[in-house]
Short mmCIF file of C-alpha atoms in Angstrom, two decimals:
data_model
loop_
_atom_site.label_atom_id
_atom_site.label_comp_id
_atom_site.label_asym_id
_atom_site.label_seq_id
_atom_site.Cartn_x
_atom_site.Cartn_y
_atom_site.Cartn_z
CA ALA A 16 -19.37 -56.89 56.91
CA GLN A 17 -20.54 -53.33 56.52
CA THR A 18 -19.31 -51.23 53.64
CA VAL A 19 -19.57 -47.52 52.99
CA THR A 20 -19.16 -46.05 49.51
CA GLN A 21 -18.60 -42.46 48.50
CA SER A 22 -18.61 -42.29 44.72
CA GLN A 23 -17.52 -38.66 44.41
CA PRO A 24 -13.76 -38.29 44.98
CA GLU A 25 -14.00 -34.53 44.49
CA MET A 26 -16.73 -31.92 44.46
CA SER A 27 -16.68 -28.17 44.10
CA VAL A 28 -19.16 -25.43 44.91
CA GLN A 29 -19.36 -21.68 44.69
CA GLU A 30 -19.49 -19.77 47.93
CA ALA A 31 -23.11 -19.30 49.12
CA GLU A 32 -24.34 -22.11 46.87
CA THR A 33 -25.60 -25.55 47.85
CA VAL A 34 -23.78 -28.84 47.34
CA THR A 35 -24.77 -32.44 48.00
CA LEU A 36 -22.30 -35.20 48.84
CA SER A 37 -23.38 -38.78 48.23
CA CYS A 38 -22.94 -41.86 50.37
CA THR A 39 -24.31 -45.37 50.16
CA TYR A 40 -23.80 -48.20 52.59
CA ASP A 41 -24.47 -51.86 52.92
CA THR A 42 -25.50 -53.62 56.10
CA SER A 43 -27.74 -56.44 57.22
CA GLU A 44 -28.35 -54.82 60.59
CA SER A 45 -31.40 -52.83 61.54
CA ASP A 46 -29.88 -50.81 64.36
CA TYR A 47 -27.06 -48.51 63.35
CA TYR A 48 -25.88 -44.94 63.13
CA LEU A 49 -24.57 -42.90 60.25
CA PHE A 50 -22.25 -39.94 60.42
CA TRP A 51 -20.62 -37.29 58.31
CA TYR A 52 -17.18 -36.20 59.44
CA LYS A 53 -15.17 -33.28 58.15
CA GLN A 54 -11.37 -33.39 58.01
CA PRO A 55 -9.71 -30.07 57.20
CA PRO A 56 -5.96 -29.85 56.44
CA SER A 57 -5.32 -29.74 60.20
CA ARG A 58 -6.22 -33.48 60.20
CA GLN A 59 -8.69 -33.03 63.05
CA MET A 60 -11.80 -35.12 62.50
CA ILE A 61 -14.90 -33.05 63.20
CA LEU A 62 -18.38 -34.50 63.51
CA VAL A 63 -20.73 -32.66 61.17
CA ILE A 64 -23.98 -34.55 61.64
CA ARG A 65 -25.33 -37.90 62.78
CA GLN A 66 -28.42 -39.93 61.96
CA GLU A 67 -29.95 -42.75 63.95
CA ALA A 68 -31.33 -45.45 61.69
CA TYR A 69 -34.51 -45.81 63.74
CA LYS A 70 -35.41 -42.16 63.19
CA GLN A 71 -37.39 -41.38 60.07
CA GLN A 72 -36.79 -37.65 60.33
CA ASN A 73 -33.70 -36.41 58.56
CA ALA A 74 -31.10 -34.82 60.80
CA THR A 75 -30.23 -31.15 60.43
CA GLU A 76 -27.50 -29.03 61.97
CA ASN A 77 -27.68 -25.41 60.91
CA ARG A 78 -26.52 -25.34 57.25
CA PHE A 79 -26.00 -29.10 57.14
CA SER A 80 -28.76 -31.60 56.52
CA VAL A 81 -29.00 -35.19 55.40
CA ASN A 82 -31.27 -37.14 53.12
CA PHE A 83 -31.53 -40.54 54.76
CA GLN A 84 -33.14 -43.18 52.60
CA LYS A 85 -33.06 -46.33 54.69
CA ALA A 86 -34.56 -48.69 52.14
CA ALA A 87 -32.13 -47.51 49.49
CA LYS A 88 -29.27 -47.43 52.02
CA SER A 89 -28.42 -43.92 50.99
CA PHE A 90 -27.18 -41.10 53.22
CA SER A 91 -26.35 -37.87 51.43
CA LEU A 92 -25.15 -34.62 52.99
CA LYS A 93 -26.44 -31.26 51.83
CA ILE A 94 -24.46 -28.14 52.64
CA SER A 95 -26.41 -24.95 52.15
CA ASP A 96 -24.94 -21.45 51.85
CA SER A 97 -21.46 -22.91 51.44
CA GLN A 98 -18.64 -21.06 53.13
CA LEU A 99 -14.91 -21.05 52.47
CA GLY A 100 -14.41 -22.77 55.81
CA ASP A 101 -16.42 -25.75 54.58
CA ALA A 102 -13.55 -26.77 52.30
CA ALA A 103 -12.25 -30.09 53.58
CA MET A 104 -12.35 -33.83 53.09
CA TYR A 105 -15.74 -35.25 54.07
CA PHE A 106 -16.16 -38.81 55.25
CA CYS A 107 -19.35 -40.78 55.57
CA ALA A 108 -19.19 -43.32 58.38
CA TYR A 109 -21.23 -46.22 59.74
CA ARG A 110 -21.46 -47.56 63.26
CA ARG A 111 -23.52 -50.51 64.38
CA GLY A 112 -26.00 -50.09 67.19
CA ALA A 113 -25.33 -50.66 70.86
CA GLY A 114 -24.57 -54.15 72.04
CA GLY A 115 -22.11 -56.75 70.87
CA THR A 116 -18.37 -56.64 70.81
CA SER A 117 -17.87 -54.32 67.88
CA TYR A 118 -19.88 -51.32 68.98
CA GLY A 119 -17.98 -48.07 68.72
CA LYS A 120 -16.09 -49.08 65.60
CA LEU A 121 -16.54 -46.79 62.65
CA THR A 122 -16.44 -47.89 59.03
CA PHE A 123 -15.55 -45.01 56.75
CA GLY A 124 -16.18 -44.27 53.11
CA GLN A 125 -13.38 -43.26 50.81
CA GLY A 126 -13.95 -39.56 51.33
CA THR A 127 -14.92 -36.61 49.14
CA ILE A 128 -12.69 -33.58 48.79
CA LEU A 129 -14.87 -30.46 48.80
CA THR A 130 -13.50 -27.27 47.26
CA VAL A 131 -15.32 -23.98 47.84
CA HIS A 132 -14.70 -21.24 45.28
CA PRO A 133 -15.02 -17.59 46.33
CA SER B 5 -17.45 -34.30 75.11
CA ALA B 6 -13.96 -35.75 75.32
CA VAL B 7 -10.69 -33.94 74.71
CA ILE B 8 -7.90 -36.06 73.31
CA SER B 9 -4.22 -35.20 73.31
CA GLN B 10 -2.17 -37.21 70.86
CA LYS B 11 1.61 -37.10 70.72
CA PRO B 12 3.72 -36.64 68.71
CA SER B 13 1.84 -34.64 66.10
CA ARG B 14 4.35 -35.61 63.47
CA ASP B 15 7.64 -37.46 63.13
CA ILE B 16 10.13 -38.52 60.51
CA CYS B 17 11.69 -41.89 61.26
CA GLN B 18 14.30 -44.14 59.78
CA ARG B 19 13.22 -47.46 58.38
CA GLY B 20 13.70 -50.36 60.75
CA THR B 21 13.05 -48.25 63.85
CA SER B 22 9.91 -48.05 66.01
CA LEU B 23 7.71 -45.14 67.06
CA THR B 24 5.32 -45.03 69.99
CA ILE B 25 2.29 -42.75 69.74
CA GLN B 26 0.52 -41.65 72.89
CA CYS B 27 -3.17 -40.88 73.35
CA GLN B 28 -4.41 -39.17 76.51
CA VAL B 29 -8.10 -38.51 77.18
CA ASP B 30 -9.48 -36.04 79.70
CA SER B 31 -12.14 -38.48 80.94
CA GLN B 32 -12.44 -42.17 81.56
CA VAL B 33 -13.59 -44.12 78.52
CA THR B 34 -14.19 -47.80 78.06
CA MET B 35 -12.97 -48.22 74.52
CA MET B 36 -10.22 -46.54 72.58
CA PHE B 37 -9.58 -47.09 68.91
CA TRP B 38 -6.55 -46.67 66.68
CA TYR B 39 -7.02 -45.84 63.00
CA ARG B 40 -4.58 -45.53 60.13
CA GLN B 41 -5.08 -43.10 57.28
CA GLN B 42 -2.73 -43.70 54.39
CA PRO B 43 -1.94 -40.71 52.14
CA GLY B 44 -5.07 -39.51 50.38
CA GLN B 45 -7.05 -42.44 51.70
CA SER B 46 -9.81 -43.14 54.18
CA LEU B 47 -9.47 -44.23 57.78
CA THR B 48 -8.98 -47.92 58.52
CA LEU B 49 -9.36 -49.35 61.99
CA ILE B 50 -6.19 -50.99 63.28
CA ALA B 51 -7.40 -52.21 66.66
CA THR B 52 -9.56 -51.61 69.69
CA ALA B 53 -7.65 -50.97 72.89
CA ASN B 54 -9.40 -52.46 75.91
CA GLN B 55 -8.36 -51.67 79.45
CA GLY B 56 -7.34 -54.79 81.33
CA SER B 57 -7.16 -57.06 78.32
CA GLU B 58 -5.28 -57.44 75.07
CA ALA B 59 -6.18 -55.24 72.16
CA THR B 60 -8.48 -56.63 69.48
CA TYR B 61 -6.91 -56.35 66.03
CA GLU B 62 -8.68 -56.02 62.72
CA SER B 63 -7.91 -58.21 59.76
CA GLY B 64 -4.58 -57.33 58.24
CA PHE B 65 -3.08 -55.90 61.42
CA VAL B 66 -1.00 -57.90 63.90
CA ILE B 67 0.23 -57.32 67.41
CA ASP B 68 3.90 -57.78 66.52
CA LYS B 69 3.72 -54.88 64.09
CA PHE B 70 1.34 -52.64 66.05
CA PRO B 71 1.63 -53.42 69.77
CA ILE B 72 -0.87 -51.49 71.88
CA SER B 73 -0.93 -50.74 75.56
CA ARG B 74 -3.93 -49.62 77.64
CA PRO B 75 -2.78 -49.24 81.23
CA ASN B 76 -5.83 -47.30 82.42
CA LEU B 77 -9.12 -45.77 81.28
CA THR B 78 -7.59 -42.50 80.06
CA PHE B 79 -4.42 -43.53 78.22
CA SER B 80 -3.24 -45.75 75.40
CA THR B 81 -0.18 -46.13 73.21
CA LEU B 82 0.28 -47.51 69.72
CA THR B 83 3.73 -48.58 68.58
CA VAL B 84 4.59 -48.90 64.92
CA SER B 85 7.41 -51.43 64.86
CA ASN B 86 10.21 -52.12 62.37
CA MET B 87 8.94 -49.35 60.16
CA SER B 88 9.10 -49.28 56.39
CA PRO B 89 8.11 -46.48 54.00
CA GLU B 90 4.73 -48.22 53.56
CA ASP B 91 3.96 -47.31 57.18
CA SER B 92 3.98 -43.63 56.30
CA SER B 93 0.47 -42.56 57.29
CA ILE B 94 -1.56 -40.53 59.70
CA TYR B 95 -2.40 -42.46 62.84
CA LEU B 96 -5.45 -41.36 64.80
CA CYS B 97 -6.68 -42.20 68.24
CA SER B 98 -10.43 -42.19 68.83
CA VAL B 99 -12.73 -42.71 71.80
CA GLU B 100 -16.45 -43.00 72.25
CA GLY B 101 -18.17 -40.22 74.13
CA PRO B 102 -18.91 -40.29 77.84
CA GLY B 103 -21.70 -42.65 78.72
CA GLY B 104 -20.28 -45.53 76.72
CA GLU B 105 -22.63 -47.40 74.46
CA MET B 106 -25.43 -44.91 74.67
CA ASN B 107 -23.30 -42.07 73.37
CA THR B 108 -22.82 -42.50 69.67
CA GLU B 109 -20.40 -39.68 69.09
CA ALA B 110 -16.76 -40.54 68.52
CA PHE B 111 -13.98 -38.10 69.34
CA PHE B 112 -10.62 -38.03 67.63
CA GLY B 113 -7.14 -36.91 68.47
CA GLN B 114 -5.44 -34.56 66.07
CA GLY B 115 -3.48 -37.41 64.53
CA THR B 116 0.18 -38.27 64.16
CA ARG B 117 1.69 -37.78 60.73
CA LEU B 118 4.41 -40.40 60.35
CA THR B 119 6.93 -40.33 57.53
CA VAL B 120 9.35 -43.23 57.19
CA VAL B 121 12.50 -42.62 55.16
#
């Protein structure tokens, strides 16, 4: 079974600074996807960024980027120029590749609460 | 993208009663998922709701406690039966994006915050 581990229960950052959230995962599969989701107090899960395992290039979305180390099974999220609106719970998630009966299921890490200080 | 309407957004229920949560999607999707998020915790998959067949439950979750209906490709319900305070959680509906398997993005409803007293 796949597991996702976020070892940082809480992180904090000053506004306009950079913060990195850590995530490691365990899988025996070669085809999979990794995601970072943001959950603000509204409870709405918002996709921040995704990474396909077959792509060597790290994904970027504006101020958000990942450091995907496939051999080390590491998938960290870097938030640059942090904003007050970035404060939320962040979840790392794993999804197996297409095919099979369990595609679409997400396995989540424990979450990291990010606080942004003005 | 997919827009999901989940109802109710919150409820306070007496122990021993049941609550049915509805999930409506604005497009046809093959698979719908129900997750539970206990207070301060991560999301755990309860079951996959398949149209035209019984839901597939994850380990630790049973149909008698969490019956699921999936009458068509845009709608599903999750019932939390014979509730106890331990069932107090956020329940979230999720669907895969249009295009099925080839679309890796998952979309979520806004969640139902259930408190059992």
